[in-house]
Short mmCIF file of C-alpha atoms in Angstrom, two decimals:
data_model
loop_
_atom_site.label_atom_id
_atom_site.label_comp_id
_atom_site.label_asym_id
_atom_site.label_seq_id
_atom_site.Cartn_x
_atom_site.Cartn_y
_atom_site.Cartn_z
CA MET A 634 41.32 19.66 -27.40
CA SER A 635 40.77 20.93 -30.98
CA GLU A 636 42.84 17.86 -32.33
CA LYS A 637 40.59 15.62 -30.28
CA LYS A 638 37.44 17.15 -31.93
CA THR A 639 38.92 16.93 -35.31
CA ASN A 640 39.73 13.18 -34.86
CA ARG A 641 36.14 12.63 -33.72
CA GLU A 642 34.59 14.54 -36.71
CA ASN A 643 37.04 12.51 -39.08
CA ARG A 644 35.39 9.34 -37.62
CA ARG A 645 31.91 10.44 -37.95
CA ARG A 646 32.76 11.38 -41.82
CA ARG A 647 34.07 7.93 -42.11
CA ARG A 648 31.13 6.24 -40.86
CA ARG A 649 29.05 8.43 -43.20
CA ARG A 650 31.06 7.48 -45.97
CA ASN A 651 31.02 3.73 -45.17
CA GLN A 652 27.12 3.98 -45.29
CA LEU A 653 27.05 5.59 -48.72
CA ILE A 654 29.46 2.83 -50.00
CA SER A 655 27.09 0.19 -48.51
CA TYR A 656 24.40 1.67 -50.52
CA CYS A 657 26.36 1.73 -53.57
CA VAL A 658 27.30 -2.05 -53.33
CA MET A 659 23.75 -3.02 -52.82
CA ALA A 660 22.79 -0.88 -55.92
CA VAL A 661 25.36 -2.44 -57.87
CA VAL A 662 24.45 -5.97 -56.79
CA LEU A 663 20.57 -5.44 -57.57
CA ILE A 664 21.57 -4.06 -61.02
CA ALA A 665 23.62 -7.16 -61.83
CA VAL A 666 20.99 -9.31 -60.70
CA GLY A 667 18.43 -7.43 -62.80
CA MET A 668 20.50 -7.78 -65.92
CA GLY A 669 20.81 -11.53 -65.33
CA CYS A 670 17.26 -12.13 -65.28
CA PHE A 671 16.51 -9.68 -68.33
CA PHE A 672 19.16 -11.66 -70.41
CA GLY A 673 17.83 -14.92 -69.11
CA ILE A 674 14.30 -14.59 -70.43
CA HIS A 675 15.63 -13.27 -73.71
CA ALA A 676 17.73 -16.35 -74.10
CA ALA A 677 14.79 -18.50 -73.04
CA GLY A 678 12.74 -16.82 -75.89
CA SER A 679 15.33 -17.38 -78.51
CA ALA A 680 15.51 -21.13 -77.74
CA VAL A 681 11.61 -21.46 -78.34
CA LYS A 682 11.83 -19.03 -81.24
CA GLN A 683 14.63 -21.25 -82.88
CA HIS A 684 13.24 -20.40 -86.54
CA GLN A 685 14.43 -16.86 -86.00
CA ALA A 686 16.84 -15.75 -88.29
CA ALA A 687 20.55 -16.37 -87.89
CA ARG A 688 21.39 -12.75 -87.36
CA GLU A 689 19.02 -12.88 -84.18
CA GLU A 690 21.16 -15.61 -82.88
CA SER A 691 24.21 -13.76 -83.50
CA ARG A 692 22.78 -10.60 -81.80
CA GLN A 693 21.82 -12.80 -78.89
CA GLU A 694 25.43 -14.21 -78.62
CA LEU A 695 26.75 -10.51 -78.67
CA LEU A 696 24.34 -9.50 -75.99
CA GLU A 697 25.41 -12.58 -73.92
CA ALA A 698 29.04 -11.65 -74.32
CA SER A 699 28.27 -8.15 -73.45
CA ARG A 700 26.09 -9.26 -70.26
CA VAL A 701 29.33 -11.40 -69.04
CA GLU A 702 31.61 -8.52 -69.63
CA GLU A 703 29.34 -6.12 -67.52
CA SER A 704 28.96 -8.78 -64.91
CA ALA A 705 32.62 -9.13 -64.54
CA GLN A 706 32.83 -5.32 -64.45
CA ALA A 707 30.06 -5.09 -61.72
CA GLN A 708 31.96 -7.97 -59.59
CA ALA A 709 35.16 -5.81 -59.89
CA ALA A 710 33.38 -2.81 -58.65
CA VAL A 711 31.81 -4.52 -55.94
CA ALA A 712 35.23 -5.98 -54.81
CA ALA A 713 36.82 -2.57 -54.99
CA LEU A 714 34.09 -1.07 -52.93
CA PHE A 715 34.55 -3.66 -50.34
CA GLU A 716 38.15 -3.15 -50.30
CA THR A 717 37.93 0.66 -49.69
CA GLU A 718 35.29 0.04 -47.15
CA SER A 719 37.69 -2.29 -45.31
CA THR A 720 40.30 0.05 -45.49
CA GLU A 721 38.33 2.80 -44.20
CA GLU A 722 37.15 0.67 -41.37
CA THR A 723 40.80 -0.05 -40.45
CA GLU A 724 41.56 3.63 -40.40
CA SER A 725 38.84 4.41 -38.13
CA THR A 726 39.31 1.63 -35.62
CA TYR A 727 38.94 3.06 -32.01
CA THR A 728 41.80 1.79 -29.92
CA LYS A 729 42.39 1.74 -26.27
CA GLU A 730 44.92 4.49 -26.60
CA ASP A 731 42.13 6.54 -28.38
CA ALA A 732 39.66 5.65 -25.45
CA LEU A 733 42.36 6.65 -22.87
CA ASN A 734 43.05 9.91 -24.74
CA ASP A 735 39.33 10.74 -24.74
CA MET A 736 39.03 9.99 -20.92
CA VAL A 737 41.82 12.38 -20.19
CA GLU A 738 40.41 15.29 -22.51
CA ASP A 739 37.01 14.61 -20.97
CA THR A 740 38.53 14.80 -17.42
CA LEU A 741 40.42 18.07 -18.20
CA ALA A 742 37.19 19.64 -19.74
CA GLY A 743 35.19 19.16 -16.54
CA MET A 744 37.74 20.80 -14.29
CA THR A 745 37.80 24.32 -13.20
CA LEU A 746 41.20 26.28 -13.11
CA GLU A 747 41.26 26.10 -9.42
CA GLN A 748 40.90 22.15 -9.61
CA LYS A 749 43.72 22.07 -12.40
CA VAL A 750 46.15 24.04 -10.24
CA ALA A 751 45.27 22.15 -7.03
CA GLY A 752 45.98 18.86 -9.04
CA LEU A 753 49.63 19.71 -9.60
CA PHE A 754 50.34 19.47 -5.88
CA PHE A 755 51.59 16.58 -3.97
CA VAL A 756 51.20 17.17 -0.32
CA THR A 757 50.89 15.75 3.10
CA PRO A 758 47.56 14.98 4.65
CA GLU A 759 48.44 17.31 7.35
CA GLN A 760 49.24 20.19 4.85
CA LEU A 761 45.87 19.53 2.96
CA THR A 762 43.66 19.38 6.32
CA GLY A 763 45.61 21.58 8.69
CA VAL A 764 45.38 18.77 11.26
CA SER A 765 48.86 18.19 13.12
CA GLN A 766 48.74 14.47 12.71
CA VAL A 767 46.38 12.61 10.20
CA VAL A 768 45.56 8.94 11.27
CA ALA A 769 42.08 8.91 9.78
CA ALA A 770 40.00 10.39 7.10
CA GLY A 771 36.73 11.94 8.03
CA ASP A 772 35.07 15.26 7.81
CA ALA A 773 38.23 17.32 7.70
CA THR A 774 39.77 15.35 4.76
CA ARG A 775 36.37 15.51 2.96
CA GLU A 776 35.99 19.15 3.22
CA SER A 777 39.71 19.85 2.36
CA LEU A 778 39.27 17.90 -0.69
CA GLU A 779 36.34 19.81 -1.75
CA LYS A 780 38.28 23.04 -1.40
CA TYR A 781 41.52 21.75 -2.83
CA SER A 782 41.38 18.81 -5.23
CA VAL A 783 45.12 18.11 -4.91
CA GLY A 784 46.79 15.59 -7.23
CA GLY A 785 48.32 13.34 -4.57
CA LEU A 786 49.08 12.73 -0.90
CA ILE A 787 51.99 11.38 0.60
CA TYR A 788 52.34 9.38 3.81
CA PHE A 789 54.74 8.99 6.50
CA ALA A 790 55.17 6.80 9.49
CA LYS A 791 53.38 9.12 11.95
CA ASN A 792 50.30 8.44 9.74
CA ILE A 793 50.38 4.73 10.05
CA GLN A 794 49.17 2.67 13.13
CA SER A 795 48.11 -0.55 11.81
CA GLU A 796 47.04 -2.31 8.57
CA ASP A 797 43.28 -1.98 9.14
CA GLN A 798 43.64 1.62 10.08
CA LEU A 799 45.97 2.55 6.99
CA LYS A 800 43.59 0.83 4.65
CA GLU A 801 40.56 2.49 5.80
CA MET A 802 42.12 5.78 5.71
CA LEU A 803 43.23 5.49 2.28
CA SER A 804 39.98 4.01 1.29
CA ASN A 805 37.92 6.78 2.81
CA THR A 806 40.08 9.47 1.25
CA ALA A 807 39.95 8.06 -2.11
CA SER A 808 36.16 8.05 -1.63
CA TYR A 809 35.94 11.54 -0.78
CA SER A 810 38.04 12.96 -3.76
CA LEU A 811 36.02 14.16 -7.15
CA PHE A 812 39.25 12.98 -9.02
CA PRO A 813 41.62 10.04 -8.94
CA LEU A 814 44.30 10.44 -6.29
CA PHE A 815 47.87 9.53 -6.23
CA PHE A 816 48.77 7.86 -2.67
CA GLY A 817 52.43 8.07 -2.22
CA VAL A 818 55.11 6.84 0.26
CA ASP A 819 58.94 6.58 0.40
CA GLU A 820 59.43 2.61 0.66
CA GLU A 821 63.00 1.88 -0.88
CA GLY A 822 63.91 -1.06 1.68
CA GLY A 823 66.75 -0.73 3.89
CA LYS A 824 66.61 2.33 6.16
CA VAL A 825 63.89 4.08 4.12
CA ALA A 826 60.88 1.81 4.59
CA ARG A 827 57.91 4.10 6.27
CA VAL A 828 55.44 1.06 5.93
CA ALA A 829 57.56 -1.90 6.62
CA ASP A 830 59.24 -0.33 9.79
CA THR A 831 56.00 0.86 11.46
CA LEU A 832 53.84 -2.32 10.79
CA LYS A 833 56.82 -4.53 11.59
CA LEU A 834 56.83 -6.33 8.19
CA ASP A 835 59.74 -8.33 6.67
CA LYS A 836 62.06 -5.55 5.60
CA THR A 837 63.72 -5.70 2.19
CA VAL A 838 67.56 -5.34 2.44
CA PRO A 839 69.23 -2.12 1.38
CA MET A 840 69.49 -1.78 -2.49
CA GLY A 841 73.37 -1.49 -2.07
CA GLU A 842 73.45 -4.94 -0.82
CA ILE A 843 71.32 -6.16 -3.78
CA GLY A 844 73.40 -4.26 -6.24
CA ALA A 845 76.76 -5.79 -4.69
CA ALA A 846 75.44 -9.38 -5.20
CA GLY A 847 74.80 -8.69 -8.78
CA ASP A 848 71.45 -10.39 -9.20
CA THR A 849 69.12 -8.22 -11.31
CA GLN A 850 66.35 -10.51 -10.70
CA ALA A 851 66.76 -9.92 -6.89
CA ALA A 852 66.13 -6.27 -7.46
CA CYS A 853 63.04 -7.26 -9.58
CA ASP A 854 61.71 -9.50 -6.66
CA ALA A 855 62.43 -6.90 -4.00
CA TYR A 856 60.55 -4.23 -5.55
CA GLN A 857 57.53 -7.02 -6.24
CA ASN A 858 57.63 -7.60 -2.84
CA ILE A 859 57.49 -3.94 -1.74
CA GLY A 860 54.85 -3.07 -4.44
CA GLY A 861 52.68 -6.03 -3.22
CA TYR A 862 52.17 -4.92 -0.03
CA LEU A 863 51.91 -1.18 -0.68
CA SER A 864 49.07 -2.09 -3.19
CA SER A 865 47.22 -4.09 -0.63
CA TYR A 866 46.97 -1.06 1.54
CA GLY A 867 45.93 1.43 -1.28
CA PHE A 868 49.15 2.95 -2.14
CA ASN A 869 49.73 3.43 -5.99
CA VAL A 870 53.04 5.42 -5.93
CA ASP A 871 56.54 4.57 -4.25
CA PHE A 872 59.07 7.16 -4.50
CA ALA A 873 61.66 4.66 -5.37
CA PRO A 874 63.95 3.42 -6.61
CA VAL A 875 66.99 5.51 -5.90
CA ALA A 876 68.74 5.95 -9.51
CA ASP A 877 71.73 7.84 -8.08
CA VAL A 878 75.16 6.42 -8.64
CA LEU A 879 77.28 6.45 -5.66
CA THR A 880 80.40 8.06 -7.01
CA ASN A 881 81.35 9.84 -3.95
CA VAL A 882 82.12 7.41 -1.25
CA ASP A 883 81.67 10.13 1.29
CA ASN A 884 78.08 10.67 0.47
CA THR A 885 76.04 9.35 3.49
CA VAL A 886 72.81 11.04 2.30
CA ILE A 887 72.74 8.28 -0.36
CA GLY A 888 75.02 5.71 1.01
CA ASN A 889 73.75 2.13 0.36
CA ARG A 890 70.41 3.50 -0.87
CA ALA A 891 72.07 3.41 -4.23
CA PHE A 892 72.54 0.15 -5.98
CA SER A 893 75.95 0.72 -6.94
CA SER A 894 79.08 3.08 -7.44
CA ASP A 895 79.15 1.15 -10.98
CA ALA A 896 76.83 3.00 -13.22
CA GLY A 897 76.34 0.03 -15.57
CA VAL A 898 75.25 -2.15 -12.40
CA ALA A 899 73.12 0.67 -11.16
CA ALA A 900 71.41 0.87 -14.64
CA GLN A 901 70.58 -2.78 -14.81
CA MET A 902 69.30 -2.77 -11.18
CA VAL A 903 67.06 0.07 -11.68
CA SER A 904 65.36 -1.35 -14.88
CA ARG A 905 64.70 -4.50 -13.25
CA ALA A 906 63.37 -2.65 -10.17
CA VAL A 907 60.89 -0.44 -12.18
CA THR A 908 59.74 -3.50 -13.89
CA GLY A 909 59.03 -5.31 -10.63
CA LEU A 910 57.40 -2.52 -9.08
CA GLN A 911 54.99 -1.33 -11.87
CA GLU A 912 53.94 -5.09 -12.30
CA THR A 913 52.20 -4.69 -8.96
CA GLY A 914 50.18 -1.45 -10.13
CA VAL A 915 52.36 0.77 -7.98
CA SER A 916 54.01 3.57 -10.05
CA ALA A 917 57.84 3.90 -9.77
CA CYS A 918 59.49 7.28 -9.18
CA LEU A 919 63.29 7.47 -9.85
CA LYS A 920 65.27 9.71 -7.83
CA HIS A 921 67.05 12.06 -7.39
CA PHE A 922 67.70 13.42 -11.04
CA PRO A 923 70.57 14.42 -12.36
CA GLY A 924 72.13 12.58 -9.75
CA HIS A 925 72.69 12.99 -6.08
CA GLY A 926 75.59 10.39 -5.74
CA ASP A 927 78.44 12.88 -5.99
CA THR A 928 77.46 15.48 -3.63
CA ALA A 929 78.96 15.78 -0.31
CA GLY A 930 76.19 18.11 0.96
CA ASP A 931 72.56 17.28 1.98
CA SER A 932 69.55 19.27 0.31
CA HIS A 933 67.48 18.46 3.23
CA THR A 934 69.44 21.16 5.24
CA GLY A 935 70.90 23.29 2.82
CA ALA A 936 72.43 23.78 -0.98
CA ALA A 937 74.00 20.75 -2.25
CA GLN A 938 76.17 20.95 -5.42
CA THR A 939 77.90 18.43 -8.02
CA ASP A 940 80.77 19.65 -10.00
CA ARG A 941 80.96 16.83 -12.42
CA THR A 942 80.97 17.86 -16.08
CA LYS A 943 78.17 17.15 -18.50
CA GLU A 944 80.29 14.33 -20.13
CA GLU A 945 80.97 12.74 -16.82
CA MET A 946 77.27 12.58 -15.98
CA GLU A 947 76.30 11.45 -19.43
CA ALA A 948 78.75 8.45 -18.92
CA GLU A 949 77.60 7.63 -15.26
CA GLU A 950 74.88 9.52 -13.62
CA PHE A 951 72.41 9.65 -16.52
CA LEU A 952 72.75 5.76 -17.29
CA PRO A 953 70.26 4.43 -14.46
CA PHE A 954 67.74 7.06 -15.42
CA GLN A 955 67.85 6.39 -19.10
CA SER A 956 67.56 2.63 -18.20
CA GLY A 957 64.53 3.36 -15.92
CA ILE A 958 62.96 5.66 -18.68
CA GLU A 959 63.28 2.63 -21.31
CA ALA A 960 61.85 0.44 -18.57
CA GLY A 961 58.89 2.71 -18.65
CA THR A 962 58.88 4.41 -15.13
CA ASP A 963 55.82 6.51 -14.39
CA MET A 964 57.63 9.32 -12.74
CA ILE A 965 60.88 10.97 -12.04
CA MET A 966 61.98 12.97 -9.29
CA VAL A 967 64.19 16.00 -9.74
CA GLY A 968 66.31 16.90 -6.88
CA HIS A 969 67.38 20.06 -5.43
CA ILE A 970 71.06 19.84 -6.26
CA THR A 971 72.85 22.55 -8.20
CA ALA A 972 75.01 21.41 -11.25
CA PRO A 973 76.58 24.35 -12.97
CA ASN A 974 78.25 22.36 -15.77
CA LEU A 975 74.60 21.31 -16.87
CA THR A 976 73.34 24.96 -16.64
CA ASP A 977 76.22 27.13 -18.08
CA GLY A 978 77.18 28.11 -14.55
CA ASP A 979 73.80 29.15 -12.87
CA SER A 980 73.38 28.10 -9.42
CA LEU A 981 69.67 27.14 -9.71
CA PRO A 982 68.57 23.87 -8.03
CA ALA A 983 67.71 21.29 -10.60
CA SER A 984 64.11 21.35 -9.33
CA ILE A 985 63.43 24.66 -10.64
CA SER A 986 66.00 24.74 -13.52
CA GLU A 987 64.50 24.74 -17.01
CA LYS A 988 67.96 23.95 -18.45
CA ILE A 989 67.87 20.62 -16.49
CA ILE A 990 64.24 19.54 -16.61
CA THR A 991 63.30 20.56 -19.93
CA GLY A 992 66.46 20.96 -21.55
CA VAL A 993 68.37 17.54 -20.21
CA LEU A 994 65.49 15.29 -19.01
CA ARG A 995 62.55 15.98 -21.53
CA ASN A 996 64.72 17.01 -24.51
CA GLU A 997 67.89 15.01 -24.31
CA LEU A 998 66.90 11.83 -22.38
CA GLY A 999 63.54 12.08 -24.15
CA TYR A 1000 61.42 11.32 -20.93
CA GLN A 1001 57.77 11.94 -21.58
CA GLY A 1002 56.31 10.86 -18.12
CA ILE A 1003 55.59 12.77 -15.03
CA ILE A 1004 58.27 14.86 -13.64
CA ILE A 1005 57.86 15.82 -9.80
CA THR A 1006 60.11 17.95 -7.64
CA ASP A 1007 61.65 16.58 -4.45
CA ALA A 1008 60.15 17.76 -1.40
CA MET A 1009 59.73 21.86 -1.53
CA ASN A 1010 60.16 22.10 2.36
CA MET A 1011 63.74 21.27 2.15
CA GLY A 1012 66.61 23.88 3.06
CA ALA A 1013 68.13 23.88 -0.38
CA ILE A 1014 64.62 25.56 -1.40
CA THR A 1015 63.26 27.34 1.86
CA GLU A 1016 66.35 29.15 2.49
CA TYR A 1017 66.29 31.00 -0.87
CA TYR A 1018 62.79 31.12 -2.14
CA LYS A 1019 59.18 31.60 -0.86
CA SER A 1020 56.66 28.96 -1.50
CA ASP A 1021 54.73 30.57 -4.28
CA VAL A 1022 57.79 31.50 -5.97
CA ALA A 1023 59.40 28.34 -6.03
CA ALA A 1024 56.22 26.25 -7.17
CA ILE A 1025 56.01 28.85 -10.01
CA MET A 1026 59.58 28.44 -10.92
CA ALA A 1027 59.38 24.70 -10.99
CA LEU A 1028 56.33 24.68 -13.19
CA LYS A 1029 58.00 27.15 -15.46
CA ALA A 1030 61.04 25.03 -15.69
CA GLY A 1031 59.13 22.17 -16.91
CA ALA A 1032 57.88 20.09 -13.55
CA ASP A 1033 54.58 18.61 -13.53
CA MET A 1034 54.06 18.20 -9.98
CA VAL A 1035 55.14 20.00 -6.96
CA LEU A 1036 55.82 17.98 -3.88
CA MET A 1037 55.47 19.34 -0.32
CA PRO A 1038 55.72 23.12 -0.63
CA GLU A 1039 56.58 24.72 2.66
CA ASN A 1040 53.30 26.51 2.73
CA PHE A 1041 50.76 24.67 0.46
CA GLU A 1042 48.21 27.41 0.40
CA GLU A 1043 50.58 30.03 -0.33
CA ALA A 1044 52.03 27.96 -3.30
CA TYR A 1045 48.63 27.15 -4.61
CA GLN A 1046 47.56 30.53 -4.60
CA GLY A 1047 50.59 31.72 -6.22
CA VAL A 1048 50.17 29.33 -9.06
CA LEU A 1049 46.60 30.35 -9.47
CA ASP A 1050 47.52 34.17 -9.61
CA ALA A 1051 50.20 33.25 -12.09
CA VAL A 1052 47.89 31.62 -14.42
CA ALA A 1053 45.44 34.41 -14.04
CA ASP A 1054 47.94 37.06 -14.73
CA GLY A 1055 49.46 35.11 -17.79
CA THR A 1056 52.98 34.31 -16.18
CA VAL A 1057 51.91 30.70 -16.40
CA SER A 1058 49.54 29.62 -19.20
CA GLU A 1059 46.58 27.41 -18.70
CA GLU A 1060 47.71 25.42 -21.63
CA ARG A 1061 51.20 24.75 -19.65
CA ILE A 1062 49.05 23.41 -16.93
CA ASP A 1063 47.04 21.21 -19.19
CA ASP A 1064 50.04 19.65 -20.57
CA SER A 1065 51.16 18.43 -17.15
CA LEU A 1066 47.44 17.42 -16.22
CA ARG A 1067 47.49 15.27 -19.36
CA ARG A 1068 50.76 13.48 -18.12
CA ILE A 1069 49.31 13.12 -14.91
CA TYR A 1070 46.02 11.74 -15.89
CA ARG A 1071 47.51 9.24 -18.46
CA VAL A 1072 48.96 7.37 -15.49
CA LYS A 1073 45.97 7.74 -13.04
CA LEU A 1074 43.27 6.78 -15.78
CA ARG A 1075 45.46 4.13 -17.52
CA SER A 1076 44.23 0.94 -15.54
CA ARG A 1077 40.70 1.90 -16.52
CA VAL A 1078 41.43 1.40 -20.15
CA LEU A 1079 44.49 -0.61 -20.59
#
């Protein structure tokens, strides 16, 4: 925030300096005009008094020469001043990026600590409201959003009944929220298509089929189609595409949800999929970093581990994520798999591992967008960690958003208490919110 105030103060100083420069320019021009009139009168007088001595004529010639020189100097000074003013104006140009940054900072400045912490959670409408099945947004939704200003809501098939019902539910929910909301869904195509399956839409084929055909434009077209109908209902986040490389043929959890067992093919497909989806205004979320394609276990029910070396993962698993980053993906989901060769042997799931989230994804791969955990109500987390502990660990590891904690209220209160006692700093919370709101507010500016 102090840096923003400094930038604004610098712009005010430049405006004041530009005003002073303008006054100087006007003064120089007036002096030059005055000198011209003065010497012009003297020149006319000398013409009338031609009988004056030759030395007077010489003096006038010298004065005229002096005037010409002074005029040239004045013109040069004016040109220099205009050049300086032009340079200053260029330096002080207020860009769309500046406007976005200011909007983000203004949003954060207007949030209470409770609102900030709630904004890090991405939950189901049932977790938010306490209702067993949400198919409409009314008083319960409005009151819950007043209490918990969550960052996002994720919907499943049970929340969808018809096109009109879905549109109205999302529209009403958005109108109740004080801050912009993420509306997310898992819509990968193939067997994971919550919206298309429920509404009986023409369903996109599994990504494995598109990858096998080798046509990257087909990947782009598929996700443009998916993004098109998602955005028409009000969704702005798709937890897709799958960026895993299917390096273990016995892995049925991922299977043909992945584009390919060839890392190069998967990388090309993921890049085009991200582009196609985000062109529709729906944010992509690559999953499941650092790569779920080699595991035999299912992190939905318990621990899942990859024994791939870091060198192997850099050569294969990381490639689709890197290509998705280069394509500009708004989000990356970190899975619950353990990868001991990335963490010096520890068995922490990737979603709560600082070595993986900050060390590898942020620092080594250079990702600066939103990092979200996989659903924290999955067995790989709930068997070993309470909701509050898991949420705090995820944030301390470098995650920006916590998806579907087993007990949302416990997780929320745990993070709030952690900020109060200094376990997690408010500055750390603000860093994540800046990344979140850059995406949420971007369309208003750019």
